[in-house]
PDB file of C-alpha atoms and ligand atoms in Angstrom:
ATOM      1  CA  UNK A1220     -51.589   1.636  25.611  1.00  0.00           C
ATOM      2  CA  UNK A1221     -49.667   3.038  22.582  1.00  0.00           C
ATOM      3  CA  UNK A1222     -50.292   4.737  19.563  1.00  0.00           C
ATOM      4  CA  UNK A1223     -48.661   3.775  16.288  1.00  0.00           C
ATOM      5  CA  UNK A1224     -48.700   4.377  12.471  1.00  0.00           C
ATOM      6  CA  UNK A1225     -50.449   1.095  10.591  1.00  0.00           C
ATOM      7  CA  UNK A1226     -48.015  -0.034   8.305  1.00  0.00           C
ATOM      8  CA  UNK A1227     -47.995  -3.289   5.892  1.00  0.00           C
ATOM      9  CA  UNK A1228     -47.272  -5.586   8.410  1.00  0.00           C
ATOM     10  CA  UNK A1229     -50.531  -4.803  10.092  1.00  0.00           C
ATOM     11  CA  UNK A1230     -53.276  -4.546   7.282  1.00  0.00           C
ATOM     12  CA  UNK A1231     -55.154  -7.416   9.243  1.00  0.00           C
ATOM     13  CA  UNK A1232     -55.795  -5.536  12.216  1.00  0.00           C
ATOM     14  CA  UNK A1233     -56.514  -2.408  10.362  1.00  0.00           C
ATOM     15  CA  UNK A1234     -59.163  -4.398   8.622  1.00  0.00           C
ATOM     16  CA  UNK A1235     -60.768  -5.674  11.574  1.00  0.00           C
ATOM     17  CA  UNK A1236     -61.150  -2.210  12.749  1.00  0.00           C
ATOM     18  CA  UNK A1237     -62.418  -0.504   9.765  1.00  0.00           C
ATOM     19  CA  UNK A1238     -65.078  -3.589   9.428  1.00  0.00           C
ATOM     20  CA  UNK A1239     -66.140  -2.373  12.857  1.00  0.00           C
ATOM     21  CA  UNK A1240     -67.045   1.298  12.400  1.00  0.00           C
ATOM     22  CA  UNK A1241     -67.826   1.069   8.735  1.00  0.00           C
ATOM     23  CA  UNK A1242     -69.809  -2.255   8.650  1.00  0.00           C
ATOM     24  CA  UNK A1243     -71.825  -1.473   5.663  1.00  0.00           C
ATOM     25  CA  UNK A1244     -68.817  -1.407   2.807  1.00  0.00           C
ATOM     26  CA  UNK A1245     -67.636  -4.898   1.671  1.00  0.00           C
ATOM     27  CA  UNK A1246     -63.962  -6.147   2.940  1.00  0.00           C
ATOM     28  CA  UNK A1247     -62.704  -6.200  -0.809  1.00  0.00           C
ATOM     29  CA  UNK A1248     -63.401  -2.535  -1.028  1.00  0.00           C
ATOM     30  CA  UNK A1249     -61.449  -1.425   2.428  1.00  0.00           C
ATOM     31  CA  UNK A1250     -58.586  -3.317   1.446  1.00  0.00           C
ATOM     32  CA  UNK A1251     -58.174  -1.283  -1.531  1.00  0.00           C
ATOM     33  CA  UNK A1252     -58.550   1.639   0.632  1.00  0.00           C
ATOM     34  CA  UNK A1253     -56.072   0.180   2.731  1.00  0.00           C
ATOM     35  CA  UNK A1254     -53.842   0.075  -0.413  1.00  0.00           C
ATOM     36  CA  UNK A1255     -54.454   3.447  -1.259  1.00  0.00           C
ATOM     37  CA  UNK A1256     -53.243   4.903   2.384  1.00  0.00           C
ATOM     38  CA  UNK A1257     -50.143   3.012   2.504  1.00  0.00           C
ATOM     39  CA  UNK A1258     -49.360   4.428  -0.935  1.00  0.00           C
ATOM     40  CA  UNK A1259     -50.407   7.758  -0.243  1.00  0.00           C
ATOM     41  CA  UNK A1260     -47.138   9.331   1.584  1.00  0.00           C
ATOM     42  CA  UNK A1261     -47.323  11.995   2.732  1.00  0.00           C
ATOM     43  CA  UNK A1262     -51.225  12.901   2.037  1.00  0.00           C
ATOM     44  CA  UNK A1263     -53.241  10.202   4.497  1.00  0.00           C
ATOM     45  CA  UNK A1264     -52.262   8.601   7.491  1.00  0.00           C
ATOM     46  CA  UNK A1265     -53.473   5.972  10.028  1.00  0.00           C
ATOM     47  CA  UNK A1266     -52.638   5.006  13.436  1.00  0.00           C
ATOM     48  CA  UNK A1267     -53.541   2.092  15.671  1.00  0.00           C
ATOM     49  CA  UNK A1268     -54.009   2.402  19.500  1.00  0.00           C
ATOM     50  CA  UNK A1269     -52.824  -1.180  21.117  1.00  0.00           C
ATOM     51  CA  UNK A1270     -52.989  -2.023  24.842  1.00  0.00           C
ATOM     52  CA  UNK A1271     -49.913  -3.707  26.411  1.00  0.00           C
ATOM     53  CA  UNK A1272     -50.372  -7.138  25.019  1.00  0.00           C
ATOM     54  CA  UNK A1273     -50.633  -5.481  21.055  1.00  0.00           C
ATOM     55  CA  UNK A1274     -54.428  -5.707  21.292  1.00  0.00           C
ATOM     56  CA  UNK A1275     -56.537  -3.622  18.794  1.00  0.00           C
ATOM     57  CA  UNK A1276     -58.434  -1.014  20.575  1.00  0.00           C
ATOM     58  CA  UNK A1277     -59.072   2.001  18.846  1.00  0.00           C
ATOM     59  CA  UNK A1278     -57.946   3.083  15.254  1.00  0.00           C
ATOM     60  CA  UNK A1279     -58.126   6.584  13.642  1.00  0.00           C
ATOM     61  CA  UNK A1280     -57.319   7.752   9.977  1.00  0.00           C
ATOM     62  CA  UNK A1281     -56.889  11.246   8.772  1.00  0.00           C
ATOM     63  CA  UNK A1282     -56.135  12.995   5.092  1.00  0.00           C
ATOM     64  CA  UNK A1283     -54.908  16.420   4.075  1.00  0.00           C
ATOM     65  CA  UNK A1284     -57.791  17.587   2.008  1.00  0.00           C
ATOM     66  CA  UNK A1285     -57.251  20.292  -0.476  1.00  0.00           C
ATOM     67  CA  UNK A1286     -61.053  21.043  -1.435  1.00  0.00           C
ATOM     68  CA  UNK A1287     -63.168  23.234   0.363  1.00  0.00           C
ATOM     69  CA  UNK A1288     -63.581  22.305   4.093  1.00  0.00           C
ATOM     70  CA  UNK A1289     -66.858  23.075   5.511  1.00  0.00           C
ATOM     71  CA  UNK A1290     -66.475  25.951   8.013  1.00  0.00           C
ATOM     72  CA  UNK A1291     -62.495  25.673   7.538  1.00  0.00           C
ATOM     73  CA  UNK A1292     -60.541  29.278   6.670  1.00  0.00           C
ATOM     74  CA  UNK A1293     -56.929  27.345   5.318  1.00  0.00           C
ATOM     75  CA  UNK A1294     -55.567  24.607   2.808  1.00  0.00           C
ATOM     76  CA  UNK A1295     -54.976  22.554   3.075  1.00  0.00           C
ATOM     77  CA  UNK A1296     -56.871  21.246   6.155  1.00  0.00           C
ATOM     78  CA  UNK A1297     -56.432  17.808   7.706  1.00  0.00           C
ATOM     79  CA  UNK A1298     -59.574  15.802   8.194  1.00  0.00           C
ATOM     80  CA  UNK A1299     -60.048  13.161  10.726  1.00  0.00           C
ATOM     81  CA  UNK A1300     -61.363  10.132   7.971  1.00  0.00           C
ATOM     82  CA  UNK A1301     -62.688   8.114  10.907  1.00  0.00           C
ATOM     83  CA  UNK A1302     -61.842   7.057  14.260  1.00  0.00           C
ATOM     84  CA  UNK A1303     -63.349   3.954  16.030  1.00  0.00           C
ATOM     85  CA  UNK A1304     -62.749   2.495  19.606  1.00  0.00           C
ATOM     86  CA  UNK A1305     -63.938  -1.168  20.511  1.00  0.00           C
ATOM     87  CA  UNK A1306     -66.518  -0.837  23.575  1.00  0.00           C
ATOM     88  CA  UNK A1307     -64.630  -2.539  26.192  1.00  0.00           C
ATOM     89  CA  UNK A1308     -61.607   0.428  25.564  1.00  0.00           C
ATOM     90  CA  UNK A1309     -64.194   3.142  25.112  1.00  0.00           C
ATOM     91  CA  UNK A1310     -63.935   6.422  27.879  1.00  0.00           C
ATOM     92  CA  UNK A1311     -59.486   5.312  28.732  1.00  0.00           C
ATOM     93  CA  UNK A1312     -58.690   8.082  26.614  1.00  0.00           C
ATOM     94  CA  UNK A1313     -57.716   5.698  23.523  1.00  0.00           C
ATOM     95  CA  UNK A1314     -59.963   8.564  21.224  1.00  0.00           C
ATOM     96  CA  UNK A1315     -57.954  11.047  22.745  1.00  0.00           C
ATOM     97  CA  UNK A1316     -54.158   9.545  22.111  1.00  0.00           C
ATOM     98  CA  UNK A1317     -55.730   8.725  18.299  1.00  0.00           C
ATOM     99  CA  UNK A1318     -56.773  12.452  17.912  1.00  0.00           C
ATOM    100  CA  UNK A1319     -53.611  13.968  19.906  1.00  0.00           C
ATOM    101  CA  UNK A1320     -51.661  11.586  16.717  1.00  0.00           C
ATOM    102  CA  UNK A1321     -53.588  12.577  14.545  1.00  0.00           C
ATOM    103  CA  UNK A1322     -53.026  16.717  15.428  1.00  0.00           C
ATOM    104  CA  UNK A1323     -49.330  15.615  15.809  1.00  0.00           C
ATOM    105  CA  UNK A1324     -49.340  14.377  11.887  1.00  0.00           C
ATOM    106  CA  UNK A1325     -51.018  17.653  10.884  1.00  0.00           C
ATOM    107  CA  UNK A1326     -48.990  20.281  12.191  1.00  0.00           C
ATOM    108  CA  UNK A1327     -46.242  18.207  10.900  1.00  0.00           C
ATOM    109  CA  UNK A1328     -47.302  18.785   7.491  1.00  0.00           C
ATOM    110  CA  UNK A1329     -48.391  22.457   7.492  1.00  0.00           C
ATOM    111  CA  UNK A1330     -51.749  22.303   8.653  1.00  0.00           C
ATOM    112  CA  UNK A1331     -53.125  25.579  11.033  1.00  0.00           C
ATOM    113  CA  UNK A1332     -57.258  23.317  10.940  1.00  0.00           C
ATOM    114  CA  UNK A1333     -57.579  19.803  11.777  1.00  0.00           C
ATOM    115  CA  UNK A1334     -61.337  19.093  10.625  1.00  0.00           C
ATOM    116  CA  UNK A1335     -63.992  16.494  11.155  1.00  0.00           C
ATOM    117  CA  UNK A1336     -67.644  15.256  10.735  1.00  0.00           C
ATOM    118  CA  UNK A1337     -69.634  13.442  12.376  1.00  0.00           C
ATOM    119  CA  UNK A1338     -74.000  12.049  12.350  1.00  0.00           C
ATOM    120  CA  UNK A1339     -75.946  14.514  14.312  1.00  0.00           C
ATOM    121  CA  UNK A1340     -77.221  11.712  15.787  1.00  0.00           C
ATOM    122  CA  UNK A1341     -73.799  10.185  17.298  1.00  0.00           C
ATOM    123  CA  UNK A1342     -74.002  11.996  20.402  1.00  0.00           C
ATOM    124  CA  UNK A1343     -71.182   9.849  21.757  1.00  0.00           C
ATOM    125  CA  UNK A1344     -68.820  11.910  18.948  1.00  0.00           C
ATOM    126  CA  UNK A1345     -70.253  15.472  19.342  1.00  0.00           C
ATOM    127  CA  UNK A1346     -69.347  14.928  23.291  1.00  0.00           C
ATOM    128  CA  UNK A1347     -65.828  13.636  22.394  1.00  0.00           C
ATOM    129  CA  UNK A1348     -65.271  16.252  19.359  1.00  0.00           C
ATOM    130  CA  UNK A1349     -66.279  19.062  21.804  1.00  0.00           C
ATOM    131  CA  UNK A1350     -64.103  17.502  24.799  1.00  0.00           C
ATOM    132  CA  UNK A1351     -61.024  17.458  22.502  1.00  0.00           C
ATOM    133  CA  UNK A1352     -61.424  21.225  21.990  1.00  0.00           C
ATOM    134  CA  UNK A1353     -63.394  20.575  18.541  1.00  0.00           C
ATOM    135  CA  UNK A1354     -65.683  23.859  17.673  1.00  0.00           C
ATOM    136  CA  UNK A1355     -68.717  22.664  15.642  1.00  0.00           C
ATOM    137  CA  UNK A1356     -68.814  24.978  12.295  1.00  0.00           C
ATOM    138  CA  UNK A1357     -71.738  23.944  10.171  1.00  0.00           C
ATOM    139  CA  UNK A1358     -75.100  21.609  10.314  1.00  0.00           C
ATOM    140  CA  UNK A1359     -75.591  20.497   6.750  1.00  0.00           C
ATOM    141  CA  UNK A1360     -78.514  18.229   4.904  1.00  0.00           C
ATOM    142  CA  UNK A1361     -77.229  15.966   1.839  1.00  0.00           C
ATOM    143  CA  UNK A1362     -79.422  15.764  -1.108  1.00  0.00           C
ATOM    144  CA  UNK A1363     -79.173  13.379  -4.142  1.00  0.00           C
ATOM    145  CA  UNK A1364     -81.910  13.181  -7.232  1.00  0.00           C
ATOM    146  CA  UNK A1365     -81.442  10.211  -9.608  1.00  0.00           C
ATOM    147  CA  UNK A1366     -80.807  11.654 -13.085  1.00  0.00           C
ATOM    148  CA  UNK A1367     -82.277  10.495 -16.418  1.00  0.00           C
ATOM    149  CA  UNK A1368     -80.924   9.442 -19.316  1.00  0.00           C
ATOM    150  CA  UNK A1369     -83.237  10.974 -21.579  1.00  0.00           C
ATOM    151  CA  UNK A1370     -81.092  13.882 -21.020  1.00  0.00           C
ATOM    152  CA  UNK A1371     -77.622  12.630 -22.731  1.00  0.00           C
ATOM    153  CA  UNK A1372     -76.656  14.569 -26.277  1.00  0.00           C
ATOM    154  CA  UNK A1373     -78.055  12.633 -29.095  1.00  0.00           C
TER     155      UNK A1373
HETATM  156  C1  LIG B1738     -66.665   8.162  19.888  1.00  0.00           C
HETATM  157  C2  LIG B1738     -65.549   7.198  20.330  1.00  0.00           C
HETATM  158  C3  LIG B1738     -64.474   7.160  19.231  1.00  0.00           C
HETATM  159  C4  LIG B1738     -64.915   7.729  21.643  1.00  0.00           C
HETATM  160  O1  LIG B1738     -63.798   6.911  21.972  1.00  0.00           O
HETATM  161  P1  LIG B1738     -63.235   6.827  23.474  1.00  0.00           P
HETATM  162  O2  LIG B1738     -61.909   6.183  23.415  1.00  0.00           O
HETATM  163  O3  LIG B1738     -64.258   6.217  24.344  1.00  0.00           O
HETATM  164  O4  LIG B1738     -63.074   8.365  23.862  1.00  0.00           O
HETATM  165  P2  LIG B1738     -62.124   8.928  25.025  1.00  0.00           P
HETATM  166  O5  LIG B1738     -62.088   7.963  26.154  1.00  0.00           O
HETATM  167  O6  LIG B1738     -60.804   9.339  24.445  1.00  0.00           O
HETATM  168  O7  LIG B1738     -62.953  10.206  25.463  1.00  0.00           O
HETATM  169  C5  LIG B1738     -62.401  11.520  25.545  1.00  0.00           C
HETATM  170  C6  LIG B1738     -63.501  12.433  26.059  1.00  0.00           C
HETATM  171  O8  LIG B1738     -64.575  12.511  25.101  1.00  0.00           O
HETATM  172  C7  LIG B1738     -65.819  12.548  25.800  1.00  0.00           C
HETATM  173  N1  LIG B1738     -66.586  11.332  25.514  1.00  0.00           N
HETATM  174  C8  LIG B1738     -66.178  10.226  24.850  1.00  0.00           C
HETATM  175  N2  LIG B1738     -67.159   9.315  24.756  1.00  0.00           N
HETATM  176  C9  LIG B1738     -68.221   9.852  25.386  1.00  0.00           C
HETATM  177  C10 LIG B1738     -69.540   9.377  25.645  1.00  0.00           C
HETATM  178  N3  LIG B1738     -69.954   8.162  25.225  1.00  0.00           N
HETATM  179  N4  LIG B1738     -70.381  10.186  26.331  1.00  0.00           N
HETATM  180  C11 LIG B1738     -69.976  11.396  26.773  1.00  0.00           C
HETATM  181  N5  LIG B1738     -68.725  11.902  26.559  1.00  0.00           N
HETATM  182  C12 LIG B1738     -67.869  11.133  25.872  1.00  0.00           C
HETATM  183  C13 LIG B1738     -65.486  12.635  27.284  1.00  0.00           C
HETATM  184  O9  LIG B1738     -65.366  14.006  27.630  1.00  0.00           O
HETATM  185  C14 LIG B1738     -64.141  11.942  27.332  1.00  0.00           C
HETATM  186  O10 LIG B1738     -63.362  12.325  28.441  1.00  0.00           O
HETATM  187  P3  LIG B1738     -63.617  11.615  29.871  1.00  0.00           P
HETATM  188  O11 LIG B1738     -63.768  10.138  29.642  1.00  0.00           O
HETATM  189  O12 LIG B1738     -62.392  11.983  30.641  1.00  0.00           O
HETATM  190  O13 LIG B1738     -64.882  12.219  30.396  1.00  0.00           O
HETATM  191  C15 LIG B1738     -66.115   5.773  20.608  1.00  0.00           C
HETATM  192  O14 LIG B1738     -67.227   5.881  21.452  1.00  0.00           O
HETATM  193  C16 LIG B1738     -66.501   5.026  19.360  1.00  0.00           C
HETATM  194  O15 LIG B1738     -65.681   4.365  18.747  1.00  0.00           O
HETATM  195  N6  LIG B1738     -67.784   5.121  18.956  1.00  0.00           N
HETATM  196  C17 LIG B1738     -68.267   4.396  17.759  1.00  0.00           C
HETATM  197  C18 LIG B1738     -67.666   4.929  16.482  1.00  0.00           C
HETATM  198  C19 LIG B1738     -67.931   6.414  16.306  1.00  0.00           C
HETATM  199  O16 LIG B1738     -68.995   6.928  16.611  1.00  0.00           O
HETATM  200  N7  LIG B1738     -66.898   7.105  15.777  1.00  0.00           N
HETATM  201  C20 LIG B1738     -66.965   8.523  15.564  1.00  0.00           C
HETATM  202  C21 LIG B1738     -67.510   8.787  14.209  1.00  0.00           C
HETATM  203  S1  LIG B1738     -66.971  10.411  13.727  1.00  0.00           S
END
């Protein structure tokens, strides 16, 4: 297994992967997310986790975020985007090389926090977040209210 940065050459792969842990948003949309890492620089990053034969088995994505960071005390604070392991690579550690990367890419731009979020349902992440030394900060409940356009000037 080895951990490396996704580049252009491997925007097929990285699709495949983020199709697999977010299967909800359409494939038009990720490739423009895709885009918008690879032309980011220095703020986002992503890394692939390949066995010995260049399999996919595990990716992981990460941002510096300059907002407020829930429970976080610096800025900017590097947030772990998503990370996603295929089942038959899950529990080898592939999570664990994709975090350790992802702390790697953090401390090597500035950052003292390296934050994440997770369902508190996904039980399979809280036991991985607290195994890689993770402390858990904040529970928090997201609200929405559809808004009316009665109330628009005019
Ligand atoms: C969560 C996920 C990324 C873990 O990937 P993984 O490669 O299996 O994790 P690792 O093998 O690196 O696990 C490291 C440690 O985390 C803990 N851990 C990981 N998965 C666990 C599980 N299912 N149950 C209990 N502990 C777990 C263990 O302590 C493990 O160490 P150990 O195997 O030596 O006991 C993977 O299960 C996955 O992709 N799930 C679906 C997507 C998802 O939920 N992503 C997270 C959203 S934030």
């Amino acid at each position: 297994m080895r951990v490396v940065s996704m580049n252009t050459e491997m925007v097929g792969r990285w699709l495949d992967m983020r199709l697999a842990l977010w299967s909800d948003t359409p494939a038009g949309i990720h490739r423009g997310e895709i885009e918008t890492c690879l032309a980011a620089g220095e703020r986002q990053a992503a890394f692939l986790c390949e066995d010995d034969a260049g399999v996919a088995a595990g990716f992981a994505e990460v941002s510096l975020r300059t907002d407020y960071v829930n429970g976080c005390e610096t800025s900017p604070v590097a947030f772990l985007e998503g990370i996603y392991v295929i089942p038959r690579y899950r529990r080898h550690g592939v999570a664990r090389a994709l975090i350790t990367a992802a702390e790697r890419w953090a401390v090597s731009r500035g950052c003292r926090e390296l934050a994440s979020d997770t369902d508190t349902n996904n039980l399979e992440s809280l036991s991985l977040h607290t195994a890689l030394g993770f402390e858990e900060t904040e529970r928090v409940v997201y609200f929405r209210k559809e808004l009316s356009a009665s109330f628009t000037d005019n």
